[in-house]
PDB file of C-alpha atoms and ligand atoms in Angstrom:
ATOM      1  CA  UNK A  84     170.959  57.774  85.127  1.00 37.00           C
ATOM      2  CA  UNK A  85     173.755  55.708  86.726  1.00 40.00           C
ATOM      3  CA  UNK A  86     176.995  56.376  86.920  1.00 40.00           C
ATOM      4  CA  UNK A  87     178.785  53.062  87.345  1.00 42.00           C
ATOM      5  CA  UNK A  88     179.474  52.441  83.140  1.00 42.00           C
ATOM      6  CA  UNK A  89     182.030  50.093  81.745  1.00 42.00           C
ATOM      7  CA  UNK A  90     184.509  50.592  79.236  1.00 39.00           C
ATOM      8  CA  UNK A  91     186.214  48.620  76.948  1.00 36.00           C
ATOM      9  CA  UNK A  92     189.548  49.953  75.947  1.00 38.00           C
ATOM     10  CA  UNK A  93     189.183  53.288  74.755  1.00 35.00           C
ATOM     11  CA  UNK A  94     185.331  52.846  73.802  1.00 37.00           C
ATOM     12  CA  UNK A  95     182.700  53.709  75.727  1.00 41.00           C
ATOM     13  CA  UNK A  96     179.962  51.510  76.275  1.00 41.00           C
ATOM     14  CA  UNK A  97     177.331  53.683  78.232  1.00 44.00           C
ATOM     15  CA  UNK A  98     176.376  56.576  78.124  1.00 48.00           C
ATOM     16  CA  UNK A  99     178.565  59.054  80.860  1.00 56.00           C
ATOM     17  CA  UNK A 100     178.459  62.130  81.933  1.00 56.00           C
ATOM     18  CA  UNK A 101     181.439  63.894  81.058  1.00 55.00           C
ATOM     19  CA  UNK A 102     180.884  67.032  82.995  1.00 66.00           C
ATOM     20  CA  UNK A 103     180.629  65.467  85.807  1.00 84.00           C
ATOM     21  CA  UNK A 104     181.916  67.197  89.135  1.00 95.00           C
ATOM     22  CA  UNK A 105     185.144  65.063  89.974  1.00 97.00           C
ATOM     23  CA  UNK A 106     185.054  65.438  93.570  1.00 98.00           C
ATOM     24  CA  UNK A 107     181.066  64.717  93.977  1.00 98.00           C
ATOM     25  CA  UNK A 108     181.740  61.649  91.482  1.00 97.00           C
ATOM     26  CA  UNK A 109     184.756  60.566  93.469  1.00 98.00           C
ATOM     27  CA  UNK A 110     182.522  61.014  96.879  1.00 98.00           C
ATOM     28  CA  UNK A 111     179.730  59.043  95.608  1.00 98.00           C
ATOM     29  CA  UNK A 112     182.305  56.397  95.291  1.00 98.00           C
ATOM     30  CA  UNK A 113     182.413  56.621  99.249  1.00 98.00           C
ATOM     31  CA  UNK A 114     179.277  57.114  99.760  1.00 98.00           C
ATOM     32  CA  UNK A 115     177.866  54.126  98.168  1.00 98.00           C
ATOM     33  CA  UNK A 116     180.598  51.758 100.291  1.00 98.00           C
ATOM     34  CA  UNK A 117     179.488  53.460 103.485  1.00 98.00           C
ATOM     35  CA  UNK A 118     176.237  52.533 102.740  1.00 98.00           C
ATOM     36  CA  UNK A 119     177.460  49.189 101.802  1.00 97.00           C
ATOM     37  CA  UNK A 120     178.877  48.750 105.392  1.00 98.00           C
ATOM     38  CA  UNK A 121     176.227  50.415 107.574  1.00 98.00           C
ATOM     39  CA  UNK A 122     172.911  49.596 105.931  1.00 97.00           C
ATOM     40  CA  UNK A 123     174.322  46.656 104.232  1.00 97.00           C
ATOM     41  CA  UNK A 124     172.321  47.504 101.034  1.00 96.00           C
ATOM     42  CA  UNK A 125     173.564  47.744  97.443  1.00 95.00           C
ATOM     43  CA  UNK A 126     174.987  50.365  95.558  1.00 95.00           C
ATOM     44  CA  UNK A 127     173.087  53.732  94.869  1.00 97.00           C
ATOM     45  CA  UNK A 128     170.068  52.988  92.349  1.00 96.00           C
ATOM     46  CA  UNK A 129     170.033  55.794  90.910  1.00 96.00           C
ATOM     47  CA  UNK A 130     172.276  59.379  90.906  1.00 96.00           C
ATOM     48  CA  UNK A 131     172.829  62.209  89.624  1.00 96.00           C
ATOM     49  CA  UNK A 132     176.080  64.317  90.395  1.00 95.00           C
ATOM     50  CA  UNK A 133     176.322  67.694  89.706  1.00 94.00           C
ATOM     51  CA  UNK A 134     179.354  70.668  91.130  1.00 93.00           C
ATOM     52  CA  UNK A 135     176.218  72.427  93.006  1.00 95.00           C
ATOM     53  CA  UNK A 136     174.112  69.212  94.739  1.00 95.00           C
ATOM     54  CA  UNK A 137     174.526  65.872  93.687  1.00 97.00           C
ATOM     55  CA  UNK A 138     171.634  63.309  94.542  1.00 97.00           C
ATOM     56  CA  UNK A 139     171.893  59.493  95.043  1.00 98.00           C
ATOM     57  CA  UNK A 140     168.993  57.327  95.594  1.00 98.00           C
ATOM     58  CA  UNK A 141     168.882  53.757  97.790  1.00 98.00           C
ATOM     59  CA  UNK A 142     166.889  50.597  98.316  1.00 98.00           C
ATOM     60  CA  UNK A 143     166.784  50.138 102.043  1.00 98.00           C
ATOM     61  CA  UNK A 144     163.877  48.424 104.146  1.00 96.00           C
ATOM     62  CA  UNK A 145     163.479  51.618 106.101  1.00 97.00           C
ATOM     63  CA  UNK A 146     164.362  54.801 106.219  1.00 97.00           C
ATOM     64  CA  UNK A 147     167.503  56.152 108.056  1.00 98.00           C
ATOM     65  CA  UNK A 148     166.863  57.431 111.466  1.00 98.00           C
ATOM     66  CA  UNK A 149     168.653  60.984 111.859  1.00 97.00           C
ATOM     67  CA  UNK A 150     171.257  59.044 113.786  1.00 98.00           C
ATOM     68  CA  UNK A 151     172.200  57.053 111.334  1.00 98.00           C
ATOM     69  CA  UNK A 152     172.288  60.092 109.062  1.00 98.00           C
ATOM     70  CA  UNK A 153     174.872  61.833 111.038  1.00 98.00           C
ATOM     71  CA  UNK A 154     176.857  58.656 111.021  1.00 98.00           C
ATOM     72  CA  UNK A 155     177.005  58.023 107.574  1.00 98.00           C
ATOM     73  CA  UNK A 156     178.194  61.950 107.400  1.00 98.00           C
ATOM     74  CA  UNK A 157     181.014  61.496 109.691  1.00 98.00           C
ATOM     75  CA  UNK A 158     181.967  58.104 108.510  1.00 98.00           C
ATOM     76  CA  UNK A 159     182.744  59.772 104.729  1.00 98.00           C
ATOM     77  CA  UNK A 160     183.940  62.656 105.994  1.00 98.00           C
ATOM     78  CA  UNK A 161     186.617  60.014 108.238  1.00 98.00           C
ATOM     79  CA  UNK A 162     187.180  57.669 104.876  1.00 98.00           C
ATOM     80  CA  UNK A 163     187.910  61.408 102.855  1.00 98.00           C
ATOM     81  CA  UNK A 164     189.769  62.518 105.258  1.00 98.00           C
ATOM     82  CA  UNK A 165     192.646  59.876 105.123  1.00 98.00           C
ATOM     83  CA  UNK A 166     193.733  60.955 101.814  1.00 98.00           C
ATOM     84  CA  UNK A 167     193.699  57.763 100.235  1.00 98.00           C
ATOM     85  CA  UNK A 168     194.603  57.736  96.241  1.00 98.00           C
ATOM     86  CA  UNK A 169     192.139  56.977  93.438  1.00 98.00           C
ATOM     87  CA  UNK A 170     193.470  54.730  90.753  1.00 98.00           C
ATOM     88  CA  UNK A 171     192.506  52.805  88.030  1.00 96.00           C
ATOM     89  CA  UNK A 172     193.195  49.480  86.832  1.00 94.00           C
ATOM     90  CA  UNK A 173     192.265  46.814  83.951  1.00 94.00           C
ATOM     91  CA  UNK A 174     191.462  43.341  83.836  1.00 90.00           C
ATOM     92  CA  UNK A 175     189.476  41.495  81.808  1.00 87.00           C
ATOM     93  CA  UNK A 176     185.563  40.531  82.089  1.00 85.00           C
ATOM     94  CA  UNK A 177     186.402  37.039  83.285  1.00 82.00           C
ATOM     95  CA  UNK A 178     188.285  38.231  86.040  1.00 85.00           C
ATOM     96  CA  UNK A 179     186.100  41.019  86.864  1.00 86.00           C
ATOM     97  CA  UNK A 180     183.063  38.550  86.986  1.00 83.00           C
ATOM     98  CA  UNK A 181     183.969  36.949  89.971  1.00 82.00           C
ATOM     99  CA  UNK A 182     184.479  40.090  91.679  1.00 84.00           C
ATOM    100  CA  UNK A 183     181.629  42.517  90.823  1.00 83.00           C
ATOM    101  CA  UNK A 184     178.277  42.153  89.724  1.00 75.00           C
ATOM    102  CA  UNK A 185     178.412  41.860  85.846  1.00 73.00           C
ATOM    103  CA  UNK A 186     174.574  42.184  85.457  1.00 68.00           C
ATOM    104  CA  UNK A 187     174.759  45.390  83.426  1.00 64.00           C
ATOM    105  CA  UNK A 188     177.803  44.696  81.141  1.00 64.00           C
ATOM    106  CA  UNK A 189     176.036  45.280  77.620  1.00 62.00           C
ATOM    107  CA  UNK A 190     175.865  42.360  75.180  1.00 62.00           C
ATOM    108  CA  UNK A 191     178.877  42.085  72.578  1.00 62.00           C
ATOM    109  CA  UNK A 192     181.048  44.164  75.435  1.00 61.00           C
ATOM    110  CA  UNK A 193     184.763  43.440  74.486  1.00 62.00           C
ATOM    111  CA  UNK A 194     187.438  41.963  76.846  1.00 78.00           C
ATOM    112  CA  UNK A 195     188.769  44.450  79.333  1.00 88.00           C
ATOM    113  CA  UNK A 196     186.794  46.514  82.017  1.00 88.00           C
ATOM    114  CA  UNK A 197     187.867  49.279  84.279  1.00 92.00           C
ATOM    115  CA  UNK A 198     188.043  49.294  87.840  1.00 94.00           C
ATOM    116  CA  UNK A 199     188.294  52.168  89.875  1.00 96.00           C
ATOM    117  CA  UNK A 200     189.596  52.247  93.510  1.00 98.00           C
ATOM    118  CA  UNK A 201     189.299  54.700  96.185  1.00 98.00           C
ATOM    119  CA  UNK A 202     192.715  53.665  98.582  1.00 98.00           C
ATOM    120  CA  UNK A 203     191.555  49.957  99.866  1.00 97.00           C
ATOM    121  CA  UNK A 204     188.435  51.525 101.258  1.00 98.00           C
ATOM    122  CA  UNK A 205     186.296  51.323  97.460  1.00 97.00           C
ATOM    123  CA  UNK A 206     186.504  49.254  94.283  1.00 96.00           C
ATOM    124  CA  UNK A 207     183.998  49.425  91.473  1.00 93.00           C
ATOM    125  CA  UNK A 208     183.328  49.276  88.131  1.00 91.00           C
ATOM    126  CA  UNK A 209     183.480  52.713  86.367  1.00 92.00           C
ATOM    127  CA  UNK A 210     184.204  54.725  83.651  1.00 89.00           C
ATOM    128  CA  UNK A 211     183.798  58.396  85.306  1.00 93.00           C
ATOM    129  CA  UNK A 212     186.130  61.275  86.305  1.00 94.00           C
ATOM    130  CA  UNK A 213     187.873  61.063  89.442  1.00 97.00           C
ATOM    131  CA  UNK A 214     189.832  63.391  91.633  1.00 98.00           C
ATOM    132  CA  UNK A 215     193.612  61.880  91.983  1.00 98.00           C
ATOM    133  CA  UNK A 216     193.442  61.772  96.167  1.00 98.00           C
ATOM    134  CA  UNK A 217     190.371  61.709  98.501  1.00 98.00           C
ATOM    135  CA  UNK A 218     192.138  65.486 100.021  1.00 98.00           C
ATOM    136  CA  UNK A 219     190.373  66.900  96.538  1.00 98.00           C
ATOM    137  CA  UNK A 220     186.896  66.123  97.697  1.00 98.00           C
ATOM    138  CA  UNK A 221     186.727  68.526 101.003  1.00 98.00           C
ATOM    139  CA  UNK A 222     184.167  68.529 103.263  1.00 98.00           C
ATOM    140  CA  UNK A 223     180.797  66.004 102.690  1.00 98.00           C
ATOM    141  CA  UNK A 224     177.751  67.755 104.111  1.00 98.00           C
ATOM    142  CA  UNK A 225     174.447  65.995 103.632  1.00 98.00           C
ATOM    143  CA  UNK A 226     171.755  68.913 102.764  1.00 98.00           C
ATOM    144  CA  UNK A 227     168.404  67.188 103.135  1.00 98.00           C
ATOM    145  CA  UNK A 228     167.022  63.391 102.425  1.00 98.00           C
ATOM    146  CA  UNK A 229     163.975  61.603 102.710  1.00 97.00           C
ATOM    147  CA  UNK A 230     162.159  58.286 102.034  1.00 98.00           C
ATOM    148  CA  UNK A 231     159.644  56.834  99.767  1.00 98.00           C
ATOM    149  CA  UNK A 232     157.801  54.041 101.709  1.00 97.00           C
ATOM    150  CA  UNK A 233     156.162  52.845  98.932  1.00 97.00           C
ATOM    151  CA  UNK A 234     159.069  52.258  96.433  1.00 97.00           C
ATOM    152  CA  UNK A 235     160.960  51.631  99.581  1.00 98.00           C
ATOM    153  CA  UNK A 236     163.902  54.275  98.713  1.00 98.00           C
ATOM    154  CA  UNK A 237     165.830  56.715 100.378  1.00 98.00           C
ATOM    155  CA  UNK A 238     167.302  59.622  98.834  1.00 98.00           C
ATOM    156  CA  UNK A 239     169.827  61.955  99.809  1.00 98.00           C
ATOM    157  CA  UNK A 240     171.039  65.460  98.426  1.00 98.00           C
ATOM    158  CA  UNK A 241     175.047  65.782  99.317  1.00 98.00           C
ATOM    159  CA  UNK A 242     177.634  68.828  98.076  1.00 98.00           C
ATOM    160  CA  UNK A 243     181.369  68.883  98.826  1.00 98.00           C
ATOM    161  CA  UNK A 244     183.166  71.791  99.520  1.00 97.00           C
ATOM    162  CA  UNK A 245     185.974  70.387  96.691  1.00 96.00           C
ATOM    163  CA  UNK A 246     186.615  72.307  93.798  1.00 92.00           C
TER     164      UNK A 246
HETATM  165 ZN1   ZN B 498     183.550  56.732  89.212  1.00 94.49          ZN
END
């Protein structure tokens, strides 16, 4: 399932899970803009977040040498660790489509959309539950990943010390 829904007002347009772990949500937020950055891929293309291990998936030509592994580690664990607020904002679906990619906004979706940004480091389209400051999330440790050359996507298992 993805995570990145859209809301309209007060109604919820996609399905969302409500449980979700705040601080693993909030650090997938990270996560998918340090991809963004060092891989220069696309958001995650699939996750699922959960308090215990929380797993995001990636198209990427090739798979991540452990180098680049440990980088993308530290680099999250650097953005996390300037404490940067998480807020919301709301602007309509006109002004949102220049700025995001509107492919998945359902048909019939009324006029205002939710953004959600992580300090200047992260903004995206969401609907989820977010910690208030980065400081929440703790420590990101990457647990194990590995790479489907056929499909051509990496996945990675992550958990956060953040309650
Ligand atoms: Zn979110």
């Amino acid at each position: 399932m993805n995570t990145e829904n859209l809301e309209s007002g007060n109604v919820v347009l996609n399905a969302h899970n409500k449980e979700e772990h705040r601080p693993s949500h909030t650090c997938e937020h990270i996560v998918n803009q340090t991809m963004i950055r060092l891989f220069g891929c696309g958001r995650s293309v699939s996750a699922h977040i959960e308090r215990k291990k929380s797993k995001l998936d990636y198209a990427l030509e090739r798979c991540p040498t452990e180098e680049e592994v440990r980088r993308l580690e530290e680099a999250v664990n650097e953005v996390i660790g300037r404490h940067l607020p998480v807020t919301t904002e709301f602007i309509t679906q006109e002004e949102a489509r220049d700025r995001f990619d509107m492919q998945r906004l359902p048909e019939g979706a009324s006029q205002t959309v939710r953004i959600v940004h992580v300090g200047d480091y992260d903004e995206c389209l969401c609907i989820g539950a977010h910690v208030e400051n980065t400081a929440e999330i703790g420590t990101f440790r990457i647990i194990s990943h590995d790479w489907d050359e056929e499909r051509k996507v990496w996945r990675m298992r992550f958990k956060v010390s953040g309650k």
